[in-house]
Tab-separated table of C-alpha atoms in Angstrom:
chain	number	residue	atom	x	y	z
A	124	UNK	CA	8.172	37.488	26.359
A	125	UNK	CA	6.514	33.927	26.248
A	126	UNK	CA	3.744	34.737	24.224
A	127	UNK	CA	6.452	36.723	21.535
A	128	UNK	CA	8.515	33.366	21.637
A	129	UNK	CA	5.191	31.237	21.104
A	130	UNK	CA	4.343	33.551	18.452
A	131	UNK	CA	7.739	33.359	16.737
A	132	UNK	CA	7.352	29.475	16.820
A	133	UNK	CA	4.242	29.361	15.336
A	134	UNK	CA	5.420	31.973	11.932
A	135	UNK	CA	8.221	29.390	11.829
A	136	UNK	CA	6.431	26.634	11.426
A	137	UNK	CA	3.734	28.323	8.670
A	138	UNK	CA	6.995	30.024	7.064
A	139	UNK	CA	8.899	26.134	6.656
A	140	UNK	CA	5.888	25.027	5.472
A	141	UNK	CA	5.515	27.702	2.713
A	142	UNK	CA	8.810	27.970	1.801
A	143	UNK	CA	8.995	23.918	1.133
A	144	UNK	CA	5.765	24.667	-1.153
A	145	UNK	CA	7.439	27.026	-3.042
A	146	UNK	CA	10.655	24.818	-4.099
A	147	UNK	CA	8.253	22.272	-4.606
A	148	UNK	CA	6.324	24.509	-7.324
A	149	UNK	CA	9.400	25.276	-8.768
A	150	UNK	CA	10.993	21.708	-8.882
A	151	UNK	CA	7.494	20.251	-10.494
A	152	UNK	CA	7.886	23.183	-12.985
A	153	UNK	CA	11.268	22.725	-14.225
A	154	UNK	CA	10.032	18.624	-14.670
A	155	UNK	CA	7.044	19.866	-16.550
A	156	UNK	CA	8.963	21.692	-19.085
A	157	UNK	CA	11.977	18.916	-19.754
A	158	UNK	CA	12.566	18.757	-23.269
A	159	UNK	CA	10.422	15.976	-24.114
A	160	UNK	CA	11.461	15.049	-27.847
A	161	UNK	CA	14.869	13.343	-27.123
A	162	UNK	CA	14.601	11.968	-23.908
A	163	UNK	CA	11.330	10.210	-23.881
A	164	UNK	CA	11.900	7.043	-26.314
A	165	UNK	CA	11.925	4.122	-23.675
A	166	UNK	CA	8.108	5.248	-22.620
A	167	UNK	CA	7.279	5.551	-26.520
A	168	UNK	CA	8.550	1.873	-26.748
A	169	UNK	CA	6.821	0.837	-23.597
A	170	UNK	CA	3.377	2.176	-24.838
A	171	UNK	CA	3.380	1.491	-28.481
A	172	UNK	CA	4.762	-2.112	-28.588
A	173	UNK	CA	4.242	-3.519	-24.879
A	174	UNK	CA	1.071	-5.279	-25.391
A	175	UNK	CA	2.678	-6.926	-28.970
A	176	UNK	CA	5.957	-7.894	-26.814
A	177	UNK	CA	4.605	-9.454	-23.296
A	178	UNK	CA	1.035	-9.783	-24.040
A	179	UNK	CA	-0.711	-7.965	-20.873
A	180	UNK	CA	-3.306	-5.061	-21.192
A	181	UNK	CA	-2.134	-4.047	-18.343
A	182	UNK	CA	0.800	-1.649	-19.294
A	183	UNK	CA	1.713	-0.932	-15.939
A	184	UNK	CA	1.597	-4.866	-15.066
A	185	UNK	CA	4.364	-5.320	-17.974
A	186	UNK	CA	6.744	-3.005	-17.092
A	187	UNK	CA	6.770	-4.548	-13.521
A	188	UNK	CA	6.710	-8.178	-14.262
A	189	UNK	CA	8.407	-8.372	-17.060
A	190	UNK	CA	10.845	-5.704	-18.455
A	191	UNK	CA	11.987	-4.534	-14.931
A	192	UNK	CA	10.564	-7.742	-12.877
A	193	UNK	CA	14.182	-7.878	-11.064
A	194	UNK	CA	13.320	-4.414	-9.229
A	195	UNK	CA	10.103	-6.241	-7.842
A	196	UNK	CA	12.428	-9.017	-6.186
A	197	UNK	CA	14.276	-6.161	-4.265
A	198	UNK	CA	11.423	-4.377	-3.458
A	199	UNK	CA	9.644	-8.013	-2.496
A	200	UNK	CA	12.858	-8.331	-0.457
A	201	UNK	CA	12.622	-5.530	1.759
A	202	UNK	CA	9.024	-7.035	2.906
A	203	UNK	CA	10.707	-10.410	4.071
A	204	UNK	CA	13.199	-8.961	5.747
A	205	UNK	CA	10.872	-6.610	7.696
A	206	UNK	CA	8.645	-9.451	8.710
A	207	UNK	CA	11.567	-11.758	9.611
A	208	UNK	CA	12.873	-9.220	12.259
A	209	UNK	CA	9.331	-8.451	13.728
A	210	UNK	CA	8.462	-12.043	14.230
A	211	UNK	CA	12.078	-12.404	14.886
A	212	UNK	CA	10.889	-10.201	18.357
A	213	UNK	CA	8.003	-11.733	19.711
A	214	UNK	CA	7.647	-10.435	23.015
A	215	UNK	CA	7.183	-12.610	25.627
A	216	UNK	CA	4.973	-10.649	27.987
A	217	UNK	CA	1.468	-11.506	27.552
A	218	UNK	CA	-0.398	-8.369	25.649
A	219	UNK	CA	-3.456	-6.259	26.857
A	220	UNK	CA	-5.952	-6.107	24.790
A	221	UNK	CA	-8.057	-2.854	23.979
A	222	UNK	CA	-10.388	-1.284	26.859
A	223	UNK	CA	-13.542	-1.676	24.650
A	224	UNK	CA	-15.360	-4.557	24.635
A	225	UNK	CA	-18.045	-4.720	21.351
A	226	UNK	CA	-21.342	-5.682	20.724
A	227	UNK	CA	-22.660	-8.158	19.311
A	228	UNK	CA	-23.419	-6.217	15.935
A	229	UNK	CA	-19.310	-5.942	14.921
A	230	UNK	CA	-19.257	-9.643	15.325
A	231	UNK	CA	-22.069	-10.535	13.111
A	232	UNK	CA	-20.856	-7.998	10.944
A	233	UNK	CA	-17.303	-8.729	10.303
A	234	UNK	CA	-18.790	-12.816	9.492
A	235	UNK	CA	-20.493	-11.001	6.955
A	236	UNK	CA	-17.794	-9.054	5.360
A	237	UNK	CA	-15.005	-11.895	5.365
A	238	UNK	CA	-15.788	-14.166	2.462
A	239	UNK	CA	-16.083	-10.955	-0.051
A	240	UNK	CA	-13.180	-9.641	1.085
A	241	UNK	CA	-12.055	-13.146	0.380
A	242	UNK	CA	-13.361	-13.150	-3.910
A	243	UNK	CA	-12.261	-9.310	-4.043
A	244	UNK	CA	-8.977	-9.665	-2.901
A	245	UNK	CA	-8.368	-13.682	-5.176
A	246	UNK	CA	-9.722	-11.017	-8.118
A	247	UNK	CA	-7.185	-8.899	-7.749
A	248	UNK	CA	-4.547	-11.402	-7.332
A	249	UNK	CA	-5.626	-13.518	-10.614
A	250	UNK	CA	-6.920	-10.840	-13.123
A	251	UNK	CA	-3.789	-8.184	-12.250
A	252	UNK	CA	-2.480	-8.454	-15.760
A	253	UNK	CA	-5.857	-7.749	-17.723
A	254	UNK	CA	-7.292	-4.948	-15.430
A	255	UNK	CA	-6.037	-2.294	-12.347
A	256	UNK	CA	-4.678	-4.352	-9.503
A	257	UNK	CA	-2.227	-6.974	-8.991
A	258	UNK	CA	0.188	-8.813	-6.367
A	259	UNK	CA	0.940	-6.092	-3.781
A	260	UNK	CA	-3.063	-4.517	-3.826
A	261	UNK	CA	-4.438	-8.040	-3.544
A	262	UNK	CA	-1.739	-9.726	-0.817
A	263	UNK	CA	-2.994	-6.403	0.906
A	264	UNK	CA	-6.908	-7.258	0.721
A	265	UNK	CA	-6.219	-10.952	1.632
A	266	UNK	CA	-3.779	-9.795	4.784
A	267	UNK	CA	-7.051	-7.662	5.997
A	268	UNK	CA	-8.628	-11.224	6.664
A	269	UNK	CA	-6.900	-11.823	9.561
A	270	UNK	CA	-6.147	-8.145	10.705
A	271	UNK	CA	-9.916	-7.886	11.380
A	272	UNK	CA	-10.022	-11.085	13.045
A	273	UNK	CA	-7.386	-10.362	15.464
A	274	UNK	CA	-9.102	-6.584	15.938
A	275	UNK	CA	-12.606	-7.855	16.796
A	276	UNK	CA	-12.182	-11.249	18.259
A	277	UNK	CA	-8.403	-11.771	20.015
A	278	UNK	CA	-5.197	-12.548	18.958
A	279	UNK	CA	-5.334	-15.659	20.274
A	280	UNK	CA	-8.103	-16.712	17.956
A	281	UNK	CA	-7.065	-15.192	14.979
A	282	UNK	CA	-3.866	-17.440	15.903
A	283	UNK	CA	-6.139	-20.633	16.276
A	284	UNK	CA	-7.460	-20.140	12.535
A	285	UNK	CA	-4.188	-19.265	11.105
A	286	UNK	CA	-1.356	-20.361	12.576
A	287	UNK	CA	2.110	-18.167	12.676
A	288	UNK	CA	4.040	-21.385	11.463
A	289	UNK	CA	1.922	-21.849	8.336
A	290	UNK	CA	1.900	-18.201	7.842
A	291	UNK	CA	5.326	-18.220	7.791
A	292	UNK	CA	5.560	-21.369	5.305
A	293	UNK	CA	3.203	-19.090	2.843
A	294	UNK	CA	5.387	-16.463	2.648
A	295	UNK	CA	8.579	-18.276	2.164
A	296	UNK	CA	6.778	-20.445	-0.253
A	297	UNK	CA	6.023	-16.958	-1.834
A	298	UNK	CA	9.377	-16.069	-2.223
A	299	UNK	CA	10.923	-19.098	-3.030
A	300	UNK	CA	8.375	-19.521	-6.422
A	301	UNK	CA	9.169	-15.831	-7.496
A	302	UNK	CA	13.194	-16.475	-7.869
A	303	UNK	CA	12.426	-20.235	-9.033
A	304	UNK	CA	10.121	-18.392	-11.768
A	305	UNK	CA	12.908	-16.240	-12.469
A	306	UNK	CA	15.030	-18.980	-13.149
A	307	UNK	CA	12.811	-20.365	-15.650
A	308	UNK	CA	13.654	-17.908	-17.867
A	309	UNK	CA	17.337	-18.946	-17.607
A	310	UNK	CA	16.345	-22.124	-18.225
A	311	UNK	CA	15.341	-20.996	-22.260
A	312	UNK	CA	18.468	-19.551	-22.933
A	313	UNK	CA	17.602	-16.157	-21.857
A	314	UNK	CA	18.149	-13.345	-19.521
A	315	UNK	CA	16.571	-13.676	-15.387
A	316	UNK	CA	12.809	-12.759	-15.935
A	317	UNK	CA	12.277	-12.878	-18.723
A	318	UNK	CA	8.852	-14.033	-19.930
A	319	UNK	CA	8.560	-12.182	-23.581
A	320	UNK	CA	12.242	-12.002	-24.357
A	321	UNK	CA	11.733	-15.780	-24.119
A	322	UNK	CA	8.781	-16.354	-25.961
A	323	UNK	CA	6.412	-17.694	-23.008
A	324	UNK	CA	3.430	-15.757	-24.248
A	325	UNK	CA	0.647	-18.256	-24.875
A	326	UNK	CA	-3.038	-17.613	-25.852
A	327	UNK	CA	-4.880	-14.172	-26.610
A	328	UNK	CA	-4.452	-10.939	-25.498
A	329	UNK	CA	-6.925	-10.279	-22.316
A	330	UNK	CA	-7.593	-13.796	-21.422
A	331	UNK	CA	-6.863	-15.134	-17.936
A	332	UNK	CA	-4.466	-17.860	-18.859
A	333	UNK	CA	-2.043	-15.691	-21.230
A	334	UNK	CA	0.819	-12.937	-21.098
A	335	UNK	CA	3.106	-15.787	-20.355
A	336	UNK	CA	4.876	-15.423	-16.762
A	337	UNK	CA	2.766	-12.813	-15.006
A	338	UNK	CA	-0.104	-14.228	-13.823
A	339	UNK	CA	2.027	-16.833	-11.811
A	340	UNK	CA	4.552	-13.671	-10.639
A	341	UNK	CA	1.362	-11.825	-9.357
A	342	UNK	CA	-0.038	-14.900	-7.655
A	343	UNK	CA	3.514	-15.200	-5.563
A	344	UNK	CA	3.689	-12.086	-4.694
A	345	UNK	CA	0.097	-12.056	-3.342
A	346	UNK	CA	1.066	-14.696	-1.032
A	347	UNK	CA	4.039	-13.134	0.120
A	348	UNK	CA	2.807	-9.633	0.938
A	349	UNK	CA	-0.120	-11.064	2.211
A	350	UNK	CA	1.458	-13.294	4.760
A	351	UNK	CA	4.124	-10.879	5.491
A	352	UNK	CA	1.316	-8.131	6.499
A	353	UNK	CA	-0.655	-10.514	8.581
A	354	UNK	CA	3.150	-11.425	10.809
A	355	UNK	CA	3.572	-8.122	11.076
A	356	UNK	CA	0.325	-6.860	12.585
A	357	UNK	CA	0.308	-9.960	14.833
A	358	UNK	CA	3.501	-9.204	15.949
A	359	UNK	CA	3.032	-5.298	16.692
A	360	UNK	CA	-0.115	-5.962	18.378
A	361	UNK	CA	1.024	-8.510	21.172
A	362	UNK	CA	4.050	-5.926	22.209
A	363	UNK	CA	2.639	-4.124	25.587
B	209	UNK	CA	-17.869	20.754	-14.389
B	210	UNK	CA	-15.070	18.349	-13.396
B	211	UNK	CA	-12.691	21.355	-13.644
B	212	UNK	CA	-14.292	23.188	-10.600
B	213	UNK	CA	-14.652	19.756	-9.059
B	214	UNK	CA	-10.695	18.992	-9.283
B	215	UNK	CA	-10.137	22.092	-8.223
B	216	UNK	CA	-12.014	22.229	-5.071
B	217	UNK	CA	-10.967	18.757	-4.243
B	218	UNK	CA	-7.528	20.210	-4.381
B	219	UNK	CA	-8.511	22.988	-1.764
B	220	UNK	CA	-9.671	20.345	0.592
B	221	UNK	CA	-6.401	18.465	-0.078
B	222	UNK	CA	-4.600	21.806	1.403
B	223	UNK	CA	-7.139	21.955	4.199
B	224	UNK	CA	-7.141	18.546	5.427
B	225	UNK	CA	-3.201	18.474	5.247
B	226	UNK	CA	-2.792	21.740	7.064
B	227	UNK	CA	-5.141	20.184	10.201
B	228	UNK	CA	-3.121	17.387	10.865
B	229	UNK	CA	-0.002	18.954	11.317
B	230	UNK	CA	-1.042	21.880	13.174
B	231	UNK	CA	-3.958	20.844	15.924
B	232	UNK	CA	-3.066	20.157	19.352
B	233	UNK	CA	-4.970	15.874	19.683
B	234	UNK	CA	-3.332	13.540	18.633
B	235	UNK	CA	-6.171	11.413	17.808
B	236	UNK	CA	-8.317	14.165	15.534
B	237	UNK	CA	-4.419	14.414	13.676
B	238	UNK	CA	-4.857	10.137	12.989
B	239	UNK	CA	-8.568	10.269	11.897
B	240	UNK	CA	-7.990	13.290	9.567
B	241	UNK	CA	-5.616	10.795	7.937
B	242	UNK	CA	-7.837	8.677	6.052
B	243	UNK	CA	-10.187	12.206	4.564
B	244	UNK	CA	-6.502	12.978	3.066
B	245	UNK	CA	-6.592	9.595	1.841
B	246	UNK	CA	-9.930	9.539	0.423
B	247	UNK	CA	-9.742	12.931	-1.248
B	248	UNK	CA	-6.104	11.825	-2.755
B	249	UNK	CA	-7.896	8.680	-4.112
B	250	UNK	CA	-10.696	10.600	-5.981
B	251	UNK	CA	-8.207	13.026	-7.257
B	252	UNK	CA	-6.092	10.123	-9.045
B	253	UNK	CA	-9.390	8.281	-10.527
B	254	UNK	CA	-10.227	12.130	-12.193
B	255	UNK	CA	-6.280	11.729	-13.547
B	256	UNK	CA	-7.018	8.914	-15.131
B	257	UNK	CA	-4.925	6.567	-12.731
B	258	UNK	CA	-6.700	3.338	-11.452
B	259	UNK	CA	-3.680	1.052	-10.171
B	260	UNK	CA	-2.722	3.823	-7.910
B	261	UNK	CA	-5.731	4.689	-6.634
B	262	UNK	CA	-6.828	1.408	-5.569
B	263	UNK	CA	-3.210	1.035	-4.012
B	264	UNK	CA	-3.612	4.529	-2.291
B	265	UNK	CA	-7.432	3.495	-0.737
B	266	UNK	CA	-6.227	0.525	0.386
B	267	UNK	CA	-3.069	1.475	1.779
B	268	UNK	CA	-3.622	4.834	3.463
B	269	UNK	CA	-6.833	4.781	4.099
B	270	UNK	CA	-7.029	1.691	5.345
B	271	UNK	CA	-3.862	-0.072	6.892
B	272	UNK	CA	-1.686	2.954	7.929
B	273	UNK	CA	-5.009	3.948	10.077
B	274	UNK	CA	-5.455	0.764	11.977
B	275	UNK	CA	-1.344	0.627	12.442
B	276	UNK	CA	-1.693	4.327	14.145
B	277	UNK	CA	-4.809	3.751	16.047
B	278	UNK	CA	-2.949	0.780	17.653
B	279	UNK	CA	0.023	2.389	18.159
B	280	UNK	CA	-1.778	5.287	20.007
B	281	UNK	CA	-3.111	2.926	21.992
B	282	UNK	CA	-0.410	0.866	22.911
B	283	UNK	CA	1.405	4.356	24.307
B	284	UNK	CA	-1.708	5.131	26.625
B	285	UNK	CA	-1.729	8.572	25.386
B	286	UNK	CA	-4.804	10.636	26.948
B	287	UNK	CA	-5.615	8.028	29.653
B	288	UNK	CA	-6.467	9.861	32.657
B	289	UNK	CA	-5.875	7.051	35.137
């Protein structure tokens, strides 16, 4: 009787499994075949006249920084608030750290890798409207900085070399510049965000210094994510 | 060439995703995370997507591993002590 019930269990599993394939497959089919003549104008716009109208090569840079920059400030948001309640509950217990103890080739290994994780991630961060990358990917590579420090040395050291309170100034300094940056825009006589509508586009297409407001957007948002991150592993790894 | 490439990549997509929900340790289930990962990134650079592969090797193959691993830990799951 047991072994019929485990049996049972395990064709139920395998048989949700399938049957959530198979509306999948058919929900990715009926978006496949949408009538694509009437309904796909805004994307036409978006890829024919983007790089005239904000000035990034990066198409998928100006639809998030400039045409629909005010969905980045909510999703932006949602990081803030995450890291506010986690450092919000810093436990007071003291933490234990992991059972392993490492050699001494991790430790001259990770002061190898810092400082190019360091260039790669400030890349990222500056160039994110002229090739792949930008805020969130390079705030990511800049929050591993720390992560690895607290991993292989302690928290307690990683806490020596950055320190939670200017952490926490970074990131509000982060958030602070993106909604004064917004503002800016207001500022012209135009709509919130707005860096082509407003006619901030300075210099040549695929230079560093040009597409007008998104190199400074991306650069705020690094900071923020990347701070935020860094709060938040700190946080989750002194809990017992 | 790339065709049968894709294609297997997509079989070991299925495979991968399959042994993480259905073996029995907890810990193969968190290191068979990052293959998925790695496989999913390869897959999007054939697709001819860049941002989101760099997003998905950074972010699940990288951070959502160590934020497992040290979750696993913190739960002293298979400590015999």
């Amino acid at each position: 009787m047991s072994r019929l019930n485990e049996r049972f269990k395990k064709l139920y599993k395998i048989g949700l499994v399938i049957t959530f394939a198979v509306f999948l497959l058919f929900l990715f089919y009926d978006i496949h075949n949408l009538d694509s003549d009437s309904k796909r104008y805004l994307s036409e716009h978006y890829i024919s006249e983007g790089l005239q109208e904000t000035g990034a090569t990066n198409l998928v840079a100006s639809v998030l920084y400039d045409y629909r920059a005010f969905d980045t400030l909510g999703e932006a948001t949602m990081i803030l608030t995450a890291a506010t309640i986690l450092a919000f509950l810093v436990p007071i217990t003291k933490a234990t750290m992991f059972g392993t103890t490492f050699k001494s080739i991790v430790n001259q290994t990770v002061k190898l890798i810092i400082p190019y994780l360091a260039v790669l991630g400030a890349y990222l961060l500056l160039f994110g409207h002229i090739s792949p990358g930008g805020g969130f990917v390079g705030g990511v590579v800049l929050s591993i900085i720390p992560i690895l420090l607290t991993i292989t040395y302690s928290v307690e050291f990683s806490e020596y070399i950055f320190k939670p309170d200017q952490k926490k100034l970074v990131e509000d300094i982060g958030a602070i510049g993106f909604v004064l940056l917004g503002l800016l825009g207001v500022l012209t006589g135009s709509n919130f965000f707005a860096s082509g509508q407003a006619y901030f586009r300075t210099g040549n297409a695929g230079e560093v210094f040009s597409a007008g407001l998104i190199p400074y957007i991306n650069l705020m948002i690094g900071l923020k994510v990347g701070a935020g991150l860094a709060i938040i592993f700190n946080s989750l790894i002194k809990e017992k | 060439m790339v065709d049968i490439i894709f294609y297997l990549l997509l079989l070991f997509l299925i495979i991968t995703a399959f042994f993480m929900v259905f073996t029995k340790d907890l810990s193969n289930s968190v290191i068979t995370l990052p293959l998925f990962g790695a496989i999913l990134v390869i897959i999007f650079v054939i697709l001819q997507a860049p941002g989101v592969a760099l997003a998905g090797a950074i972010m699940t193959a990288g951070l959502t591993t160590a934020f497992f691993v040290i979750t696993i830990n913190k739960t002293e799951y298979g400590r015999n002590e």
